[in-house]
CSV table of C-alpha atoms in Angstrom, one decimal:
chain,number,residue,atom,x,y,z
P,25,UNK,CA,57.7,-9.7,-62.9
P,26,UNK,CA,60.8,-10.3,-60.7
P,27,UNK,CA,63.7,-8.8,-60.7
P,28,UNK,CA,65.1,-8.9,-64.5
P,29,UNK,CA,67.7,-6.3,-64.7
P,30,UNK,CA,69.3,-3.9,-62.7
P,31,UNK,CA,69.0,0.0,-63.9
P,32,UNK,CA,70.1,3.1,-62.4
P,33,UNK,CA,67.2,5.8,-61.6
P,34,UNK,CA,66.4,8.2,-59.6
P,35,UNK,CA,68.7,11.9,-58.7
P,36,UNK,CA,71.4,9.6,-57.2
P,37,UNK,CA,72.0,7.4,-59.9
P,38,UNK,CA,72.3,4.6,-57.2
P,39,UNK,CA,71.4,1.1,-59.2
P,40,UNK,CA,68.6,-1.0,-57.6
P,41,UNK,CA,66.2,-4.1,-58.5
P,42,UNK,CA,64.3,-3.3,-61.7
P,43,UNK,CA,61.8,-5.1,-59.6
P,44,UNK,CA,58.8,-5.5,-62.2
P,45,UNK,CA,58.0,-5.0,-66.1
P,46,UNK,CA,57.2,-1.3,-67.2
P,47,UNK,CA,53.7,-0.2,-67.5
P,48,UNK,CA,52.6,2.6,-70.2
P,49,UNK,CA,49.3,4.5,-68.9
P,50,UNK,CA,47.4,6.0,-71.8
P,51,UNK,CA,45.6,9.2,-70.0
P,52,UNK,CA,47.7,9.1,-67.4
P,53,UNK,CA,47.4,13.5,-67.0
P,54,UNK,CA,43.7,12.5,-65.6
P,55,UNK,CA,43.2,12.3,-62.0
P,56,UNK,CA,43.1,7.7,-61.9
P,57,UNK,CA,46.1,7.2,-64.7
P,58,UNK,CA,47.9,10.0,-62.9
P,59,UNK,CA,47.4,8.1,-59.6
P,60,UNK,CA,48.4,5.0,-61.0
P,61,UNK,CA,51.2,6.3,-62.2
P,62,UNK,CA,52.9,7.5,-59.5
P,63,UNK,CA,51.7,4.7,-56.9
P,64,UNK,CA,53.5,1.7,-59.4
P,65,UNK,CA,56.1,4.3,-59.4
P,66,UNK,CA,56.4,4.3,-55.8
P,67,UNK,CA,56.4,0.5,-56.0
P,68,UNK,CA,59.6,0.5,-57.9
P,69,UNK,CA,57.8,0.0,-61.7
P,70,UNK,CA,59.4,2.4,-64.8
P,71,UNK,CA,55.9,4.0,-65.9
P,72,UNK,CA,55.4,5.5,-69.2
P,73,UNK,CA,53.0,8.7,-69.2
P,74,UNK,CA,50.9,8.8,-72.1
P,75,UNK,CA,48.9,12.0,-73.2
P,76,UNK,CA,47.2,13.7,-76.0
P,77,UNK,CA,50.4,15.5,-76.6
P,78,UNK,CA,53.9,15.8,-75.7
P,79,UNK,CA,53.9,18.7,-73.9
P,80,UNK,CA,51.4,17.7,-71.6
P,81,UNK,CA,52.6,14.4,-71.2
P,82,UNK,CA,56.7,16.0,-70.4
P,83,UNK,CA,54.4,18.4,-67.3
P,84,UNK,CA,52.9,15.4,-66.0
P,85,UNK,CA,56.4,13.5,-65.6
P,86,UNK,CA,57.5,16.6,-64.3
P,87,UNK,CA,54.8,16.6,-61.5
P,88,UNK,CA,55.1,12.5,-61.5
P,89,UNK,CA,59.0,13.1,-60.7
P,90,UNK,CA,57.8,16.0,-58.0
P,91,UNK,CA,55.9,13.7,-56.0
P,92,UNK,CA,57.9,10.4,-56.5
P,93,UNK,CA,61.6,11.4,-56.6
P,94,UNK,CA,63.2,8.2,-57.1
P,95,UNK,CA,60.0,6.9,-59.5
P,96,UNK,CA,61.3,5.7,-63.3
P,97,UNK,CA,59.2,8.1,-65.6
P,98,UNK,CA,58.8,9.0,-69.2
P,99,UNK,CA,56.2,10.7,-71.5
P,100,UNK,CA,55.2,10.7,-74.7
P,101,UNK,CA,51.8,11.7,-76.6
P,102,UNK,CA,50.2,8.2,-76.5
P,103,UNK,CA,50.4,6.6,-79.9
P,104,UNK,CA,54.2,6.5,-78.8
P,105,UNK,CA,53.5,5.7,-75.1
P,106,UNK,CA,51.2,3.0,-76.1
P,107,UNK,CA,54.7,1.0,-77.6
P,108,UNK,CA,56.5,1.7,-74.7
P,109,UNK,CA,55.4,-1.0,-72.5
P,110,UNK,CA,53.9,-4.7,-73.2
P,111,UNK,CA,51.4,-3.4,-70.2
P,112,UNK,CA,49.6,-0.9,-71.7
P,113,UNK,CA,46.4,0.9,-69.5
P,114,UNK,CA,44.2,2.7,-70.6
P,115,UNK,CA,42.6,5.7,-68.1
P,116,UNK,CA,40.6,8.0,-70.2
P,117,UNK,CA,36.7,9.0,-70.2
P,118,UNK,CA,34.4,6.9,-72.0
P,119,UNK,CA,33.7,9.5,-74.4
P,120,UNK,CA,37.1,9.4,-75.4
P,121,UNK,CA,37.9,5.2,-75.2
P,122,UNK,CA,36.5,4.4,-78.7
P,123,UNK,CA,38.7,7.1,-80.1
P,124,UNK,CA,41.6,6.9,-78.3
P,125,UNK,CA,41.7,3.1,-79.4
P,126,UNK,CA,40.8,4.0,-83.0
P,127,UNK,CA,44.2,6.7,-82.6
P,128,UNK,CA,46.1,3.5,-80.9
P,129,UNK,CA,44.9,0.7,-83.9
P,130,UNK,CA,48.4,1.2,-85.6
P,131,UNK,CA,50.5,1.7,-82.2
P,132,UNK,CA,49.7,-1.7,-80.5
P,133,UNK,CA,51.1,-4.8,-81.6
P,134,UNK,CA,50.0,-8.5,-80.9
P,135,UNK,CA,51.3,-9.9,-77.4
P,136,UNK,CA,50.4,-6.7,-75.9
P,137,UNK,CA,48.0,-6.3,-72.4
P,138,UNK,CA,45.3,-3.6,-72.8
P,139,UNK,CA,44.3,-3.1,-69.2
P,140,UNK,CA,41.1,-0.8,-69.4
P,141,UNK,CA,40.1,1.1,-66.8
P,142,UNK,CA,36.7,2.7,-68.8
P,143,UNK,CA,33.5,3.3,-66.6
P,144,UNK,CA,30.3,3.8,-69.1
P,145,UNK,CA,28.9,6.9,-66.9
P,146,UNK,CA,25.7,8.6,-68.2
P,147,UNK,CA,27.7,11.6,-67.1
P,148,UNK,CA,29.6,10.6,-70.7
P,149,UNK,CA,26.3,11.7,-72.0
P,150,UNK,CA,25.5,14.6,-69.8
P,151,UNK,CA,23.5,12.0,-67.9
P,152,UNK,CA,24.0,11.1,-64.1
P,153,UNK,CA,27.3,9.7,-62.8
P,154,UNK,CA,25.2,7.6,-60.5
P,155,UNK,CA,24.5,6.1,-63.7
P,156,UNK,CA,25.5,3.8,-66.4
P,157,UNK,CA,25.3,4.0,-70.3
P,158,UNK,CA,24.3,0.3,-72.1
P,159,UNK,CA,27.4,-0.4,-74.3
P,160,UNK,CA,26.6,-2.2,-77.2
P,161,UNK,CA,29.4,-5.2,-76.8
P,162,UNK,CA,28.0,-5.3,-72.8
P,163,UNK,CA,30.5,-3.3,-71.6
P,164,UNK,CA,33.7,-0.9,-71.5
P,165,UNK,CA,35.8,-3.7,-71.8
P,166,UNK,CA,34.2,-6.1,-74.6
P,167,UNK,CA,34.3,-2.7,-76.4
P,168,UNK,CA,37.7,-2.1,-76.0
P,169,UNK,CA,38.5,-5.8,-76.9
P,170,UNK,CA,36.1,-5.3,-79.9
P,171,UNK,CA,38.6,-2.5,-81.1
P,172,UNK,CA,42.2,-3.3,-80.2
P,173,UNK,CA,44.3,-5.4,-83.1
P,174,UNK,CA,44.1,-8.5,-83.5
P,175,UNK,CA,46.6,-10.7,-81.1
P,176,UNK,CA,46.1,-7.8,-78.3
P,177,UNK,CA,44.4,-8.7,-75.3
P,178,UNK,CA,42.1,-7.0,-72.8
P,179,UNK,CA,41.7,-7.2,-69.0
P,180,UNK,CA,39.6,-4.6,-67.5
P,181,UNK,CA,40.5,-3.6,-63.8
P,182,UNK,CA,40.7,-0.4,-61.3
P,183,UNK,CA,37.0,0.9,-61.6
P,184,UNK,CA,36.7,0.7,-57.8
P,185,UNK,CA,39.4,2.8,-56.2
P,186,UNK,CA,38.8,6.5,-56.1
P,187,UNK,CA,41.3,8.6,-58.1
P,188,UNK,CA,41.1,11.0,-55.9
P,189,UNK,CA,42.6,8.8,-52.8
P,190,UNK,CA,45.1,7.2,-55.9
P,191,UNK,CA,46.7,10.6,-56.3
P,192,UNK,CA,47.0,11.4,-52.8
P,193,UNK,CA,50.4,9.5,-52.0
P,194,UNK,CA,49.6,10.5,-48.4
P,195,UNK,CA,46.3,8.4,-48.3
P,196,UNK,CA,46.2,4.8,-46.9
P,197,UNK,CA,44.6,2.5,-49.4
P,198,UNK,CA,42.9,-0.3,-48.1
P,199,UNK,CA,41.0,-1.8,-50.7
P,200,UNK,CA,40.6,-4.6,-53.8
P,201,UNK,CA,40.4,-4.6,-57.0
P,202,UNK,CA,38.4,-6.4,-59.3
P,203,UNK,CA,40.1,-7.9,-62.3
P,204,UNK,CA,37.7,-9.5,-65.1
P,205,UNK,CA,39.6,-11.1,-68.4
P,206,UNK,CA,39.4,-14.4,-70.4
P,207,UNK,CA,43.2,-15.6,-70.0
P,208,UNK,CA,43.9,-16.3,-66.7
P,209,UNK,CA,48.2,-15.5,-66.8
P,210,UNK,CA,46.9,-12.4,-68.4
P,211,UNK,CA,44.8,-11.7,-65.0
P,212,UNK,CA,47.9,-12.8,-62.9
P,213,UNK,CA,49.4,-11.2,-64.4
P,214,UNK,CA,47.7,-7.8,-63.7
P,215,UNK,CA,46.9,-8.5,-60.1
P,216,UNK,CA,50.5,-8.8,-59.6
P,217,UNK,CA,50.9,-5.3,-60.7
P,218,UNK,CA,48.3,-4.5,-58.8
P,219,UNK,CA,49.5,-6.3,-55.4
P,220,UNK,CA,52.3,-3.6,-56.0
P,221,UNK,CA,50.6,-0.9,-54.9
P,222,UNK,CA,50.5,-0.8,-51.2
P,223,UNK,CA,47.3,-1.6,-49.8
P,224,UNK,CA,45.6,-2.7,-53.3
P,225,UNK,CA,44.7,-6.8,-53.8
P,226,UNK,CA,43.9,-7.5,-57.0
P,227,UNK,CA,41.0,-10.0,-57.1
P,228,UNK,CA,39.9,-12.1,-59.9
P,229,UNK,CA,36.3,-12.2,-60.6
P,230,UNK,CA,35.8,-13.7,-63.7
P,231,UNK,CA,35.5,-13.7,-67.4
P,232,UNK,CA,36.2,-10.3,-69.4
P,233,UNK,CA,32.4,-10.1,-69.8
P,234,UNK,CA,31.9,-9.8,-65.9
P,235,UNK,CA,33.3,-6.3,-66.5
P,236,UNK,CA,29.7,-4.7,-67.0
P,237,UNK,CA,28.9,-5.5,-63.1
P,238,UNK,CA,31.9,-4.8,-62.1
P,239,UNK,CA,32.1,-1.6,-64.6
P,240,UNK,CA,28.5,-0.9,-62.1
P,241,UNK,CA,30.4,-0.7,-59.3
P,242,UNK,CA,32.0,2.9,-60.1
P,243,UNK,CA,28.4,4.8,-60.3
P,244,UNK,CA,27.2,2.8,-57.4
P,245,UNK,CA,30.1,3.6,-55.3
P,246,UNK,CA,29.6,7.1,-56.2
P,247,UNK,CA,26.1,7.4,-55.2
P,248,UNK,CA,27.5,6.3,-51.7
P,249,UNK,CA,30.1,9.1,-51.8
P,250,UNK,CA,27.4,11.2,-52.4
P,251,UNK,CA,25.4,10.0,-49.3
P,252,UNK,CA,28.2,9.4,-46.9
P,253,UNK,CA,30.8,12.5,-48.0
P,254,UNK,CA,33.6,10.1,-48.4
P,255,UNK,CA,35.7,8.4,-51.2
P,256,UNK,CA,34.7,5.0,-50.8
P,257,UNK,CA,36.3,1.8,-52.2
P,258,UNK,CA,35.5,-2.1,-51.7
P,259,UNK,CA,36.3,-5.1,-50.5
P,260,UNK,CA,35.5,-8.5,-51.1
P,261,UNK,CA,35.0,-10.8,-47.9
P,262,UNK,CA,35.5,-14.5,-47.9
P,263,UNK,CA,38.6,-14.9,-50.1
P,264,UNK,CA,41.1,-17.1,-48.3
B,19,UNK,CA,12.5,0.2,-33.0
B,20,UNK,CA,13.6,0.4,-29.5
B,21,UNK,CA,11.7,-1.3,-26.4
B,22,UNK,CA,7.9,-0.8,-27.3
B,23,UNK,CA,6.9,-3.4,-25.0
B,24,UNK,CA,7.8,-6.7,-22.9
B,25,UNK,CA,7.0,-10.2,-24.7
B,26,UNK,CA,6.8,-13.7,-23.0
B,27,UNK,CA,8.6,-15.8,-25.0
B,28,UNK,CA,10.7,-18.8,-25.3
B,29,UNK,CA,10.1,-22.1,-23.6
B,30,UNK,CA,11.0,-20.5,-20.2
B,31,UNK,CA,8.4,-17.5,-20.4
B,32,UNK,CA,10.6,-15.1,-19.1
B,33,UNK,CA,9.2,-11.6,-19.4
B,34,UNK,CA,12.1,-10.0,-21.9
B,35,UNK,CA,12.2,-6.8,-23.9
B,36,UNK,CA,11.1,-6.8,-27.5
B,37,UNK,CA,13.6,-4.9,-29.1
B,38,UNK,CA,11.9,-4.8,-32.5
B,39,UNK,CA,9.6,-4.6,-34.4
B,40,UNK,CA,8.5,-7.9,-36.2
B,41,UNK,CA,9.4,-8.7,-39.6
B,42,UNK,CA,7.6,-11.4,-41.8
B,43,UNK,CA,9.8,-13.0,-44.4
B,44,UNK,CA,8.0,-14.4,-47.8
B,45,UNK,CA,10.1,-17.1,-48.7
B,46,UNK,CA,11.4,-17.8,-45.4
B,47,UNK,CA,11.6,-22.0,-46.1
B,48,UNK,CA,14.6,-20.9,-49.0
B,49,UNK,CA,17.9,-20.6,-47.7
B,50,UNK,CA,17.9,-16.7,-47.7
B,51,UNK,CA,14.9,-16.3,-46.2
B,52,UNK,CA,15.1,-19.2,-43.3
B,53,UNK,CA,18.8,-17.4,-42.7
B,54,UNK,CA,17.7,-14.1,-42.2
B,55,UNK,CA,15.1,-15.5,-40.0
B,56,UNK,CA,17.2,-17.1,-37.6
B,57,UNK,CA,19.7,-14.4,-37.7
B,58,UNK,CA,16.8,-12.1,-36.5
B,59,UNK,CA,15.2,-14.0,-34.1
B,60,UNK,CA,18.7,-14.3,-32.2
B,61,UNK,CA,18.8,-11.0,-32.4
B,62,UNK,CA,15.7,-10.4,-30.3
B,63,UNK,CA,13.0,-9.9,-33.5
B,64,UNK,CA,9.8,-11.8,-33.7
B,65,UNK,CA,9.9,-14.0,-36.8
B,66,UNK,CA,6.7,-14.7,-39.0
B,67,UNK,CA,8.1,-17.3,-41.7
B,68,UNK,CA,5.8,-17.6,-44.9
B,69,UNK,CA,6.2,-20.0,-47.6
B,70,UNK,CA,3.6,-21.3,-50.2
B,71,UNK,CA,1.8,-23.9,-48.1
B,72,UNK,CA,1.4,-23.3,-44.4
B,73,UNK,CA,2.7,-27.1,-44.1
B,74,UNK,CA,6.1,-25.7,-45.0
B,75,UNK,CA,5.5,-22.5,-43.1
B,76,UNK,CA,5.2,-25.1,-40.2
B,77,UNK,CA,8.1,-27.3,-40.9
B,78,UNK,CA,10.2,-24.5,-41.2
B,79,UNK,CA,9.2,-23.0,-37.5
B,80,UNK,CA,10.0,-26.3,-36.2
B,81,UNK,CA,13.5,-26.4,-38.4
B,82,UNK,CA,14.6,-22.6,-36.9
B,83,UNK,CA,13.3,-23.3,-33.3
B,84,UNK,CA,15.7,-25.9,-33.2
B,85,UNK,CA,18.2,-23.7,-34.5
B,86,UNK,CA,17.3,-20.3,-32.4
B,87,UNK,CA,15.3,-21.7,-29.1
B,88,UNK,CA,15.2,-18.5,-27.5
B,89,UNK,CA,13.4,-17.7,-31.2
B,90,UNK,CA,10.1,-15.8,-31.2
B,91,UNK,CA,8.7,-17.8,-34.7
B,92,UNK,CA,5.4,-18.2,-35.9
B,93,UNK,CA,4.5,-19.4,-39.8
B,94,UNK,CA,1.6,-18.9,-42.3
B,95,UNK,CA,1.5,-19.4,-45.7
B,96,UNK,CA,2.8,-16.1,-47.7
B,97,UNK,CA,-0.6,-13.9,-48.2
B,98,UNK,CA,-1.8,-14.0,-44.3
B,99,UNK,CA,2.7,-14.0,-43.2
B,100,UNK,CA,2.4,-10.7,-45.0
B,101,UNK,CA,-0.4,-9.5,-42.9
B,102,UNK,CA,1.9,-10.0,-40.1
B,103,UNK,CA,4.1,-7.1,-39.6
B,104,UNK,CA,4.8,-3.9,-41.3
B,105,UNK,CA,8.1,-5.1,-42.5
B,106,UNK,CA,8.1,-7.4,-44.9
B,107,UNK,CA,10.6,-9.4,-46.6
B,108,UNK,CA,11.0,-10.7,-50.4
B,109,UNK,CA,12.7,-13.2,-50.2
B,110,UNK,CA,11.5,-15.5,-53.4
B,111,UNK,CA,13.9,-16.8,-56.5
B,112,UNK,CA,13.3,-14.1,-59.4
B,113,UNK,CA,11.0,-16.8,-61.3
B,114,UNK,CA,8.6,-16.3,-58.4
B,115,UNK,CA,8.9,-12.6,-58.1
B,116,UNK,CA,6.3,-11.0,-60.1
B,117,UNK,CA,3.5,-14.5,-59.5
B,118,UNK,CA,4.3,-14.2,-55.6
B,119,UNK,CA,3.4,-10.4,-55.6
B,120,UNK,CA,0.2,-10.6,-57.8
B,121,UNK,CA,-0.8,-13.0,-54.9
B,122,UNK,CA,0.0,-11.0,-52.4
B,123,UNK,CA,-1.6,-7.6,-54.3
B,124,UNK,CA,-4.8,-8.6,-51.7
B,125,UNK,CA,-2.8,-8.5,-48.5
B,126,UNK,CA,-0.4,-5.9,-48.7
B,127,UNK,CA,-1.7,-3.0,-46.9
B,128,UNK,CA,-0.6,0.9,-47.4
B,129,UNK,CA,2.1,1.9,-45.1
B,130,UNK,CA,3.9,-1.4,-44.9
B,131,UNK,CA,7.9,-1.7,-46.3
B,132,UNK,CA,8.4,-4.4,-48.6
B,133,UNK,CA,12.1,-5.5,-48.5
B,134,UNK,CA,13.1,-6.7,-52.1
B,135,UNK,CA,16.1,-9.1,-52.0
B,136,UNK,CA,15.8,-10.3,-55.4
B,137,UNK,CA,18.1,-10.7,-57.9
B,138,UNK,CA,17.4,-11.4,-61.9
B,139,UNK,CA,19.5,-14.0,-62.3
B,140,UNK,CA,20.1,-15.2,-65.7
B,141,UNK,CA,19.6,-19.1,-64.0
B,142,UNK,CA,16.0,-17.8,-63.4
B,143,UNK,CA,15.7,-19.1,-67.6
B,144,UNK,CA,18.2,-21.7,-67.7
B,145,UNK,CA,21.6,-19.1,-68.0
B,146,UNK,CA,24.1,-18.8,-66.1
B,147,UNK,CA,24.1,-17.6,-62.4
B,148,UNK,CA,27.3,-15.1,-63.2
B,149,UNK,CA,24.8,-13.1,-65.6
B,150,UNK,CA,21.6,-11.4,-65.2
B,151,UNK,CA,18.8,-10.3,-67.1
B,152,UNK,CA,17.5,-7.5,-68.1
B,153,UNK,CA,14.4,-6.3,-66.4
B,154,UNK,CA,11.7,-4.0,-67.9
B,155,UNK,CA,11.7,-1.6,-65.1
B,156,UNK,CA,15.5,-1.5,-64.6
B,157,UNK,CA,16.1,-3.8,-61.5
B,158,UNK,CA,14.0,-6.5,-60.1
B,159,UNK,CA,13.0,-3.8,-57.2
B,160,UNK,CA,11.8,-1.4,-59.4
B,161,UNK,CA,9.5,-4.6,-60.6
B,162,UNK,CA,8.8,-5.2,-56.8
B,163,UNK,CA,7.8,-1.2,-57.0
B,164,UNK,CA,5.5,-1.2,-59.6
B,165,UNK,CA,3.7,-4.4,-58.2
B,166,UNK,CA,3.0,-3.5,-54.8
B,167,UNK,CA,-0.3,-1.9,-54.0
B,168,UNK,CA,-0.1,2.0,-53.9
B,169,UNK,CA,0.8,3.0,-50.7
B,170,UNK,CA,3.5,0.5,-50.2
B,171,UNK,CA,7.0,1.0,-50.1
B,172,UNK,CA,10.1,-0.7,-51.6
B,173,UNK,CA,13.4,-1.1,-50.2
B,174,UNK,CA,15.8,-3.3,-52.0
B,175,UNK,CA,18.6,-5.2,-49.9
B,176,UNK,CA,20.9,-8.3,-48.7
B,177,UNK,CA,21.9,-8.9,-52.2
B,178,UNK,CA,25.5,-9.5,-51.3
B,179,UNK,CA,25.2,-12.4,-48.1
B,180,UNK,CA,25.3,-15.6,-48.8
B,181,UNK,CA,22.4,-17.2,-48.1
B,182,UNK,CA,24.5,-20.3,-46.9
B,183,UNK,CA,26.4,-18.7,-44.3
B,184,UNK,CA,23.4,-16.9,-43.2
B,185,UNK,CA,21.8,-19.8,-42.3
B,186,UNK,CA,25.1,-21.3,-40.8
B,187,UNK,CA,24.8,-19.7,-37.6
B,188,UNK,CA,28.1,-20.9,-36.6
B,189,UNK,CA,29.6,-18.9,-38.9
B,190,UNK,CA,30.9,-15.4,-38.1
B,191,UNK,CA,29.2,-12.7,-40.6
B,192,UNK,CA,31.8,-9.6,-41.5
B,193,UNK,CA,30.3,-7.7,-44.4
B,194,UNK,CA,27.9,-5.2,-45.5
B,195,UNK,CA,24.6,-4.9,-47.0
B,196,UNK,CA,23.7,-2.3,-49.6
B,197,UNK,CA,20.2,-0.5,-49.4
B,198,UNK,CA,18.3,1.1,-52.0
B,199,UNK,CA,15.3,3.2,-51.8
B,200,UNK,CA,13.8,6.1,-52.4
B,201,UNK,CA,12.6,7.2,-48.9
B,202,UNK,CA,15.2,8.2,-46.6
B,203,UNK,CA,13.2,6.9,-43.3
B,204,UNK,CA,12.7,3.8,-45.0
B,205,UNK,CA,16.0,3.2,-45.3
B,206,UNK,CA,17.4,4.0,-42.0
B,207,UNK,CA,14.5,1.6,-40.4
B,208,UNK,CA,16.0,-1.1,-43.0
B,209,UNK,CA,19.7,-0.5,-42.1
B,210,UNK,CA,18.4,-0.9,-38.1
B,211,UNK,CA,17.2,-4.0,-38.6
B,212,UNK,CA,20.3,-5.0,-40.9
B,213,UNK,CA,22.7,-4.0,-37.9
B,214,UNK,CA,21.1,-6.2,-35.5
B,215,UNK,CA,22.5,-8.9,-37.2
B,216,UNK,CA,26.3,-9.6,-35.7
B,217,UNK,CA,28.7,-9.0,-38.8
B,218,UNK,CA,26.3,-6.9,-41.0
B,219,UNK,CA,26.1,-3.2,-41.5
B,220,UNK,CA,23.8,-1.8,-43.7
B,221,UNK,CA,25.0,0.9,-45.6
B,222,UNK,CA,22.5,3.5,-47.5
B,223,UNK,CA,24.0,3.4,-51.2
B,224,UNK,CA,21.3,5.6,-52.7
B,225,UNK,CA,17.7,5.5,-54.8
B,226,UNK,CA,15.8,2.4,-55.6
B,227,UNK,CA,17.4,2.8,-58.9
B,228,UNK,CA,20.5,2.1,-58.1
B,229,UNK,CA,19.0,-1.7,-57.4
B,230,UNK,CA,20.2,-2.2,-60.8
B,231,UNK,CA,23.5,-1.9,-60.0
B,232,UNK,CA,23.4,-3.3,-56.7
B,233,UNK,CA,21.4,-6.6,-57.6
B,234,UNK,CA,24.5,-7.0,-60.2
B,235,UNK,CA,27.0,-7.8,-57.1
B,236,UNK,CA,25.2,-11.3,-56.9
B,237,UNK,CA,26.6,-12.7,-60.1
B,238,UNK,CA,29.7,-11.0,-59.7
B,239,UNK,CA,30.4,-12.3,-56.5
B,240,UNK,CA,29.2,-15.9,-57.7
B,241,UNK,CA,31.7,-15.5,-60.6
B,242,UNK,CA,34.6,-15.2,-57.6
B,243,UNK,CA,33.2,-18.1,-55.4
B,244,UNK,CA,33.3,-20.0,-58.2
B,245,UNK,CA,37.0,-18.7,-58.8
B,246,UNK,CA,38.5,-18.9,-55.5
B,247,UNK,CA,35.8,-21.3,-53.9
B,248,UNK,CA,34.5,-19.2,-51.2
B,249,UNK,CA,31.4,-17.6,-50.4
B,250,UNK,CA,32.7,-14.3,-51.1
B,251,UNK,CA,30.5,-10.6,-49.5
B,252,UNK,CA,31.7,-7.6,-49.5
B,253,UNK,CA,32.7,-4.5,-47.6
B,254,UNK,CA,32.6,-0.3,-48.6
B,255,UNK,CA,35.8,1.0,-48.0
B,256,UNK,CA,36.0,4.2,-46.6
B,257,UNK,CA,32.9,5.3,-44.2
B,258,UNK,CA,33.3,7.4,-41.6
């Protein structure tokens, strides 16, 4: 994740430090990948925009380039997106993760990093947001890792900071993020892209199946954004 | 909560205000409980410490006088501690839960406020403290709900401090504390008495329901203490 290469970006074509590995967001038109994307942007990391299809994915790198000039973008519809990058996240609704990872099986390739992002809301259901669905494999995550190709690997991540706030370049963040996986380079590995984007810490917290607490944490965070009219994030006390 | 009358207490029996009302912890010899009673008591609120045996109850007075002089304590054993006050604390390991409330079904009285702080803890049956199980009614409040005499209330909270640096009352507290429960009153009398502790802020986070989620932060924070050996709380992001 240091600097690797030198690459000339942005309108003038000045070169600079390719300072980290690319990252490919799968759903990056929705409110958190779209945030992502153009905060790692901001940081200086070439970010692949992944849609449904082209067209949408070519009007979101248009808006991506609007709001981060000098960011490194391309888009694709996400079975090509998904090869772009050996960082691959995935940012869609959980009523879309089983198929958009059925869609991906033939995209992804062993040595890849799935880093998902899914939040098992009832609202999936038409049920509360305040709430959570039980997911057979225990959670989001094990799910995901249940259905990605053999030799890919999951961490789950990001369920904590408000999309909303992610997509506002002109918000402060000022928060962690919790970062559950079973290889511990691959979690390292993550937080350091994460650590990027000003004002985020990633924070390990465990094995991949500590994802269904931490995978809580979204519809308990918005039951407080309900109650307190804000956009509310957390932070973990203690850590040296 | 505020000055309802002047109290002679302490070994100098100097007329001071009481600033609270009294709260009466069940469970008050375990670390939780004996932290949260020395943290009150410093804080100006009469202490009644229950424990199984009113041997214990009195050992433990003896233990957090030492620690909080100024300290108004008295101790019973559980059933008459709950008769105490109108707040009372739960502050028993999970495997106690449900046998501690069947014995207190006699001596809970309409119109008092239980204060849950358990947590299902998969250790409660030999598994691991990172994983919790699954409880009938949802959360180990809900449980605390359906057990308590009709007339009294639930409140689910503290979930998130560490009972050790509770207790360590040279340590500096800096986090917040999640409250549950379905009655709005409740929970702002709850979040008063959370706040009177230096370094705690108690922070609504919606229905007794959302226990469930809430009682999930224990294992997940025990996952990172274990990971980055700490004693890890934590802290919403983003209140006004």
């Amino acid at each position: 994740m240091n600097c690797s290469s030198w690459v000339a970006t942005g309108a003038d074509h000045i070169l600079r430090p390719r300072l980290t590995e690319p990252v490919a967001i799968i759903g990056a038109t929705g409110a958190l990948g779209f945030g992502l994307a153009v905060r790692w942007a901001r940081a200086g990391v070439p970010v692949t925009i992944g849609s449904r299809s082209q067209e949408r994915a070519t009007e979101a790198v248009a808006r991506a380039r609007g709001a981060v000039p000098e960011g490194e973008f391309d888009g694709f519809e996400n079975a090509r997106a998904a090869g772009a990058a050996e960082v691959v996240v995935l940012s869609v609704p959980f009523r879309s993760q089983s198929e958009t990872l059925t869609n991906l099986k033939g995209a992804l390739r062993p040595g890849q990093l799935v880093v998902d992002t899914t939040v098992p809301l009832a609202a999936a259901v038409s049920g509360r947001a305040t709430r959570t669905l039980g997911v057979w494999q225990g959670s989001a995550a094990q799910q995901a890792q249940e259905m990605v190709p053999e030799g890919v690997r999951v961490v789950s991540a990001l369920h904590t900071v408000s999309a909303r706030t992610l997509s506002d370049l002109g918000h402060d963040l000022d928060e962690d993020v919790l970062v559950c996986g079973d290889d511990r380079d691959d979690k390292r590995r993550v937080v350091g892209l994460i650590d990027l984007i000003d004002g985020l810490r990633g924070v390990d917290c465990g094995r991949l199946e500590m994802s269904r607490l931490a995978e809580g944490l979204t519809p308990l965070l918005i039951s407080i954004n309900v109650r307190h009219k804000t956009q509310a994030g957390i932070k973990i006390t203690g850590l040296p």
